[in-house]
Amino acid sequence: MNYVLLIFLVLAGSTWHTDSDKTTRFEPVAVIELFTSQGCSSCPAADRLLTKTLKESGKNIMALSFHVDYWNHLGWADPFSDKAYTKRQYAYAKQFNSRSVYTPQMVVNGKAQFVGSNEAALKKALNEATQRTPPANFTALSASPASGKVLKVRYQLEGDYQNCQVNFALVSKHETTAIQRGENGGRTLSSDNVVRQFVKVPAKSAGEVLLNDIDSGAIDLSVIAYVQKNDGLRIVGAAKAGIE
C-alpha cells in the first residue's frame, strides 16, 4: 500500500509540474524592412522582389517599404520619403557596424541585412526567421477611425517584451508613381506596403496610439505593428491589421 501510494504521489506531482511549467509557443514571424527610393535606379528590382514575396508568402511574413530621403537632391524628390526613415536606416547601420547606408537594403527581423534585390539572401533570412519561436506575441491589434482623420490603434501583448519598443507603421498597400526626372525618369514605378507614418512607443501589456489617416478613401491602408528590442534591434513579435 505504501509503495502504491508513493508511486501515485510521484506521478501526480510530475504531472502537476509539467502543466504548471508549460510555456506558450508563439507562431514564428518575419518582418522585412526595405529601404528604397524612387530616385535610385537599382531600387525597382528590390520593390518587385518585395511585391513577389508578399504574394507568395503567408500571414506570418510582413513587409514594410521605407522610402529614404538622401536621393531627393539628385533630380527627383520621392513623395513617400521621410528623413525619419533615413534615420532608422542609420540606426541599423550602427548596429551592423557599417559606416554608411545604401539602397536598396533589406533587413529581416532586425538581424539579417543584404542588398534588397538579392532573392537568395531574402529566402535564406526568411527561412531562418520562420524557424524561430518569438518570445512575444500580439493577442490583439485593431485600427479604427477616431475623431477627424485620425486612426486609433489598440494592442495587447503577451510574453517577454521587456526592454522593447512597439513600432506601428501605417502602410499603403500599393502605390504607383510616374517618375518625371532623375535616374528613373520616364518610368512608372510600383511598390507595396509603403510606409506613410511610423510611430514607436515603449512596450507594455496593452495600450493605444493615434495615427493620422492619410486619405483612406483613396488608398488601401493597413497597420503593421512589431515588437523590437532596444538593444540589438532584434524583432521579437509582429502582427498586422486592416482599418475597421
Tab-separated table of C-alpha atoms in Angstrom:
chain	number	residue	atom	x	y	z
A	1	MET	CA	0.000	0.000	0.000
A	2	ASN	CA	2.745	2.420	0.893
A	3	TYR	CA	4.608	1.738	-2.359
A	4	VAL	CA	1.411	2.173	-4.395
A	5	LEU	CA	0.654	5.420	-2.623
A	6	LEU	CA	4.207	6.638	-3.170
A	7	ILE	CA	4.067	5.882	-6.914
A	8	PHE	CA	0.730	7.667	-7.193
A	9	LEU	CA	2.089	10.760	-5.461
A	10	VAL	CA	5.209	10.827	-7.631
A	11	LEU	CA	3.181	10.544	-10.832
A	12	ALA	CA	0.664	13.132	-9.689
A	13	GLY	CA	3.427	15.519	-8.700
A	14	SER	CA	5.190	15.027	-12.032
A	15	THR	CA	2.004	15.746	-13.986
A	16	TRP	CA	1.294	18.886	-11.982
A	17	HIS	CA	4.838	20.134	-12.548
A	18	THR	CA	4.602	19.657	-16.319
A	19	ASP	CA	1.318	21.555	-16.595
A	20	SER	CA	2.454	24.465	-14.461
A	21	ASP	CA	5.707	24.882	-16.391
A	22	LYS	CA	4.073	24.704	-19.806
A	23	THR	CA	5.096	27.742	-21.915
A	24	THR	CA	3.135	29.211	-24.787
A	25	ARG	CA	4.801	28.695	-28.146
A	26	PHE	CA	4.102	31.713	-30.317
A	27	GLU	CA	3.926	31.377	-34.081
A	28	PRO	CA	7.162	32.436	-35.828
A	29	VAL	CA	7.038	35.726	-37.725
A	30	ALA	CA	9.337	37.529	-40.140
A	31	VAL	CA	9.373	41.283	-40.719
A	32	ILE	CA	11.052	42.582	-43.876
A	33	GLU	CA	12.106	46.218	-43.875
A	34	LEU	CA	13.097	47.507	-47.314
A	35	PHE	CA	14.966	50.806	-47.536
A	36	THR	CA	14.390	52.142	-51.019
A	37	SER	CA	13.940	55.285	-53.123
A	38	GLN	CA	12.226	56.252	-56.351
A	39	GLY	CA	15.389	58.178	-57.230
A	40	CYS	CA	17.587	55.061	-57.232
A	41	SER	CA	17.865	53.064	-60.463
A	42	SER	CA	18.759	49.889	-58.555
A	43	CYS	CA	15.659	50.022	-56.348
A	44	PRO	CA	12.831	48.925	-58.684
A	45	ALA	CA	14.197	45.362	-58.708
A	46	ALA	CA	14.004	45.272	-54.910
A	47	ASP	CA	10.495	46.750	-54.983
A	48	ARG	CA	9.422	43.967	-57.347
A	49	LEU	CA	11.008	41.328	-55.120
A	50	LEU	CA	9.104	42.671	-52.130
A	51	THR	CA	5.831	42.528	-54.088
A	52	LYS	CA	6.560	38.981	-55.236
A	53	THR	CA	7.393	37.879	-51.691
A	54	LEU	CA	4.160	39.329	-50.315
A	55	LYS	CA	2.124	37.492	-52.951
A	56	GLU	CA	3.825	34.168	-52.295
A	57	SER	CA	4.126	34.311	-48.500
A	58	GLY	CA	1.687	33.539	-45.732
A	59	LYS	CA	0.372	35.706	-42.944
A	60	ASN	CA	3.465	35.208	-40.798
A	61	ILE	CA	5.637	37.265	-43.164
A	62	MET	CA	5.154	41.039	-43.098
A	63	ALA	CA	6.901	43.708	-45.134
A	64	LEU	CA	7.429	47.446	-44.997
A	65	SER	CA	8.846	49.738	-47.655
A	66	PHE	CA	10.687	52.697	-46.112
A	67	HIS	CA	11.476	55.414	-48.661
A	68	VAL	CA	14.610	57.302	-47.625
A	69	ASP	CA	15.308	60.943	-48.481
A	70	TYR	CA	19.016	61.084	-49.388
A	71	TRP	CA	18.308	60.574	-53.096
A	72	ASN	CA	15.949	63.554	-53.286
A	73	HIS	CA	18.596	66.084	-54.363
A	74	LEU	CA	19.504	64.084	-57.492
A	75	GLY	CA	16.627	65.145	-59.718
A	76	TRP	CA	13.550	63.528	-58.191
A	77	ALA	CA	12.026	64.072	-54.748
A	78	ASP	CA	10.392	60.818	-53.678
A	79	PRO	CA	6.892	61.771	-52.424
A	80	PHE	CA	6.956	58.937	-49.864
A	81	SER	CA	10.387	59.714	-48.459
A	82	ASP	CA	10.965	60.878	-44.908
A	83	LYS	CA	14.094	61.850	-43.010
A	84	ALA	CA	12.858	59.699	-40.112
A	85	TYR	CA	13.154	56.617	-42.341
A	86	THR	CA	16.711	57.570	-43.250
A	87	LYS	CA	17.451	57.952	-39.548
A	88	ARG	CA	16.042	54.477	-38.957
A	89	GLN	CA	18.330	53.028	-41.602
A	90	TYR	CA	21.325	54.706	-39.974
A	91	ALA	CA	20.348	53.100	-36.665
A	92	TYR	CA	20.610	49.720	-38.371
A	93	ALA	CA	23.933	50.707	-39.943
A	94	LYS	CA	25.300	51.435	-36.471
A	95	GLN	CA	24.029	48.075	-35.232
A	96	PHE	CA	25.648	46.288	-38.197
A	97	ASN	CA	28.922	48.213	-37.677
A	98	SER	CA	28.597	49.915	-41.049
A	99	ARG	CA	29.797	53.463	-41.665
A	100	SER	CA	27.315	54.171	-44.457
A	101	VAL	CA	23.852	53.342	-45.773
A	102	TYR	CA	22.751	52.262	-49.231
A	103	THR	CA	19.695	51.455	-51.314
A	104	PRO	CA	18.145	49.072	-51.835
A	105	GLN	CA	18.709	47.387	-48.497
A	106	MET	CA	16.589	44.756	-46.788
A	107	VAL	CA	16.652	43.975	-43.084
A	108	VAL	CA	14.828	40.884	-41.780
A	109	ASN	CA	13.760	40.761	-38.132
A	110	GLY	CA	16.343	43.416	-37.329
A	111	LYS	CA	19.048	40.774	-37.612
A	112	ALA	CA	19.955	39.943	-41.227
A	113	GLN	CA	20.801	42.614	-43.808
A	114	PHE	CA	21.637	42.382	-47.506
A	115	VAL	CA	21.134	44.054	-50.894
A	116	GLY	CA	17.379	44.395	-51.341
A	117	SER	CA	17.249	42.687	-54.746
A	118	ASN	CA	19.099	39.562	-53.561
A	119	GLU	CA	16.348	36.933	-53.658
A	120	ALA	CA	18.547	34.100	-52.426
A	121	ALA	CA	19.605	36.098	-49.364
A	122	LEU	CA	15.993	37.014	-48.669
A	123	LYS	CA	14.820	33.404	-48.851
A	124	LYS	CA	17.621	32.321	-46.520
A	125	ALA	CA	16.783	35.057	-43.993
A	126	LEU	CA	13.059	34.276	-44.098
A	127	ASN	CA	13.687	30.572	-43.673
A	128	GLU	CA	15.835	31.217	-40.612
A	129	ALA	CA	13.357	33.718	-39.149
A	130	THR	CA	10.366	31.415	-39.539
A	131	GLN	CA	12.167	28.582	-37.738
A	132	ARG	CA	12.449	30.570	-34.504
A	133	THR	CA	9.709	30.854	-31.919
A	134	PRO	CA	9.424	34.509	-30.875
A	135	PRO	CA	9.282	35.421	-27.180
A	136	ALA	CA	6.385	37.868	-27.567
A	137	ASN	CA	3.048	37.942	-29.339
A	138	PHE	CA	0.148	40.274	-30.035
A	139	THR	CA	-3.065	38.918	-28.580
A	140	ALA	CA	-4.991	41.843	-30.080
A	141	LEU	CA	-4.367	44.525	-32.702
A	142	SER	CA	-7.022	46.771	-34.210
A	143	ALA	CA	-7.202	50.090	-36.053
A	144	SER	CA	-10.361	52.140	-36.326
A	145	PRO	CA	-11.224	55.759	-37.223
A	146	ALA	CA	-11.384	58.184	-34.306
A	147	SER	CA	-12.366	61.859	-34.475
A	148	GLY	CA	-11.468	63.671	-37.681
A	149	LYS	CA	-8.847	61.988	-39.860
A	150	VAL	CA	-7.275	60.066	-37.029
A	151	LEU	CA	-6.876	56.327	-36.553
A	152	LYS	CA	-6.869	54.799	-33.108
A	153	VAL	CA	-4.724	51.697	-32.877
A	154	ARG	CA	-5.192	49.410	-29.878
A	155	TYR	CA	-2.964	46.499	-28.965
A	156	GLN	CA	-2.347	43.832	-26.347
A	157	LEU	CA	0.874	41.896	-25.798
A	158	GLU	CA	1.899	38.748	-24.002
A	159	GLY	CA	5.217	37.020	-23.454
A	160	ASP	CA	8.601	38.624	-22.878
A	161	TYR	CA	8.649	42.215	-24.150
A	162	GLN	CA	10.946	43.732	-21.541
A	163	ASN	CA	13.366	46.387	-22.814
A	164	CYS	CA	11.409	46.618	-26.076
A	165	GLN	CA	9.531	49.173	-28.093
A	166	VAL	CA	6.438	48.640	-30.222
A	167	ASN	CA	6.647	50.034	-33.755
A	168	PHE	CA	3.460	50.999	-35.560
A	169	ALA	CA	3.562	51.568	-39.319
A	170	LEU	CA	0.626	52.856	-41.340
A	171	VAL	CA	1.222	51.429	-44.796
A	172	SER	CA	-0.333	51.970	-48.182
A	173	LYS	CA	-0.792	48.531	-49.709
A	174	HIS	CA	0.014	49.674	-53.251
A	175	GLU	CA	1.381	52.838	-54.856
A	176	THR	CA	2.116	53.659	-58.499
A	177	THR	CA	4.087	56.772	-59.472
A	178	ALA	CA	5.089	58.234	-62.834
A	179	ILE	CA	8.680	59.387	-62.368
A	180	GLN	CA	9.462	62.608	-64.211
A	181	ARG	CA	13.177	63.108	-63.559
A	182	GLY	CA	16.255	61.532	-62.051
A	183	GLU	CA	17.709	58.053	-62.602
A	184	ASN	CA	14.253	56.547	-63.117
A	185	GLY	CA	12.893	59.419	-65.200
A	186	GLY	CA	10.250	58.312	-67.699
A	187	ARG	CA	9.418	55.131	-65.812
A	188	THR	CA	6.257	54.255	-63.895
A	189	LEU	CA	7.171	52.578	-60.626
A	190	SER	CA	5.015	50.459	-58.339
A	191	SER	CA	5.657	49.481	-54.744
A	192	ASP	CA	3.733	47.742	-51.990
A	193	ASN	CA	3.338	48.341	-48.268
A	194	VAL	CA	4.747	51.849	-48.480
A	195	VAL	CA	5.211	53.306	-45.002
A	196	ARG	CA	3.232	56.521	-44.687
A	197	GLN	CA	3.621	57.003	-40.939
A	198	PHE	CA	5.803	55.417	-38.307
A	199	VAL	CA	5.332	55.681	-34.537
A	200	LYS	CA	7.128	53.854	-31.740
A	201	VAL	CA	6.237	53.589	-28.046
A	202	PRO	CA	7.672	51.689	-25.062
A	203	ALA	CA	6.281	48.163	-24.937
A	204	LYS	CA	3.690	47.331	-22.300
A	205	SER	CA	0.910	44.791	-21.899
A	206	ALA	CA	-1.722	46.960	-23.589
A	207	GLY	CA	-2.127	50.440	-24.984
A	208	GLU	CA	-3.191	52.619	-27.881
A	209	VAL	CA	-1.617	55.084	-30.296
A	210	LEU	CA	-3.061	57.635	-32.703
A	211	LEU	CA	-2.128	57.797	-36.381
A	212	ASN	CA	-3.192	60.327	-38.982
A	213	ASP	CA	-5.493	58.683	-41.517
A	214	ILE	CA	-3.959	59.614	-44.888
A	215	ASP	CA	-6.806	59.920	-47.395
A	216	SER	CA	-8.160	56.476	-46.512
A	217	GLY	CA	-10.904	56.840	-49.097
A	218	ALA	CA	-8.379	56.936	-51.921
A	219	ILE	CA	-5.816	54.344	-50.875
A	220	ASP	CA	-5.936	50.959	-49.182
A	221	LEU	CA	-4.274	51.163	-45.788
A	222	SER	CA	-3.281	48.717	-43.097
A	223	VAL	CA	-1.292	48.796	-39.866
A	224	ILE	CA	1.749	46.650	-39.157
A	225	ALA	CA	2.942	46.504	-35.564
A	226	TYR	CA	6.107	44.838	-34.349
A	227	VAL	CA	7.984	44.478	-31.100
A	228	GLN	CA	11.680	45.329	-31.242
A	229	LYS	CA	14.478	45.089	-28.702
A	230	ASN	CA	16.003	48.419	-27.683
A	231	ASP	CA	19.410	46.760	-27.509
A	232	GLY	CA	20.376	44.888	-30.645
A	233	LEU	CA	17.201	45.880	-32.552
A	234	ARG	CA	16.025	42.274	-32.909
A	235	ILE	CA	12.323	41.955	-33.764
A	236	VAL	CA	10.573	39.561	-31.386
A	237	GLY	CA	6.893	39.682	-32.386
A	238	ALA	CA	4.629	41.163	-35.055
A	239	ALA	CA	1.055	41.476	-36.262
A	240	LYS	CA	-0.977	43.353	-38.866
A	241	ALA	CA	-4.499	44.725	-39.008
A	242	GLY	CA	-6.795	46.318	-41.538
A	243	ILE	CA	-8.757	49.505	-40.920
A	244	GLU	CA	-12.117	48.623	-39.360
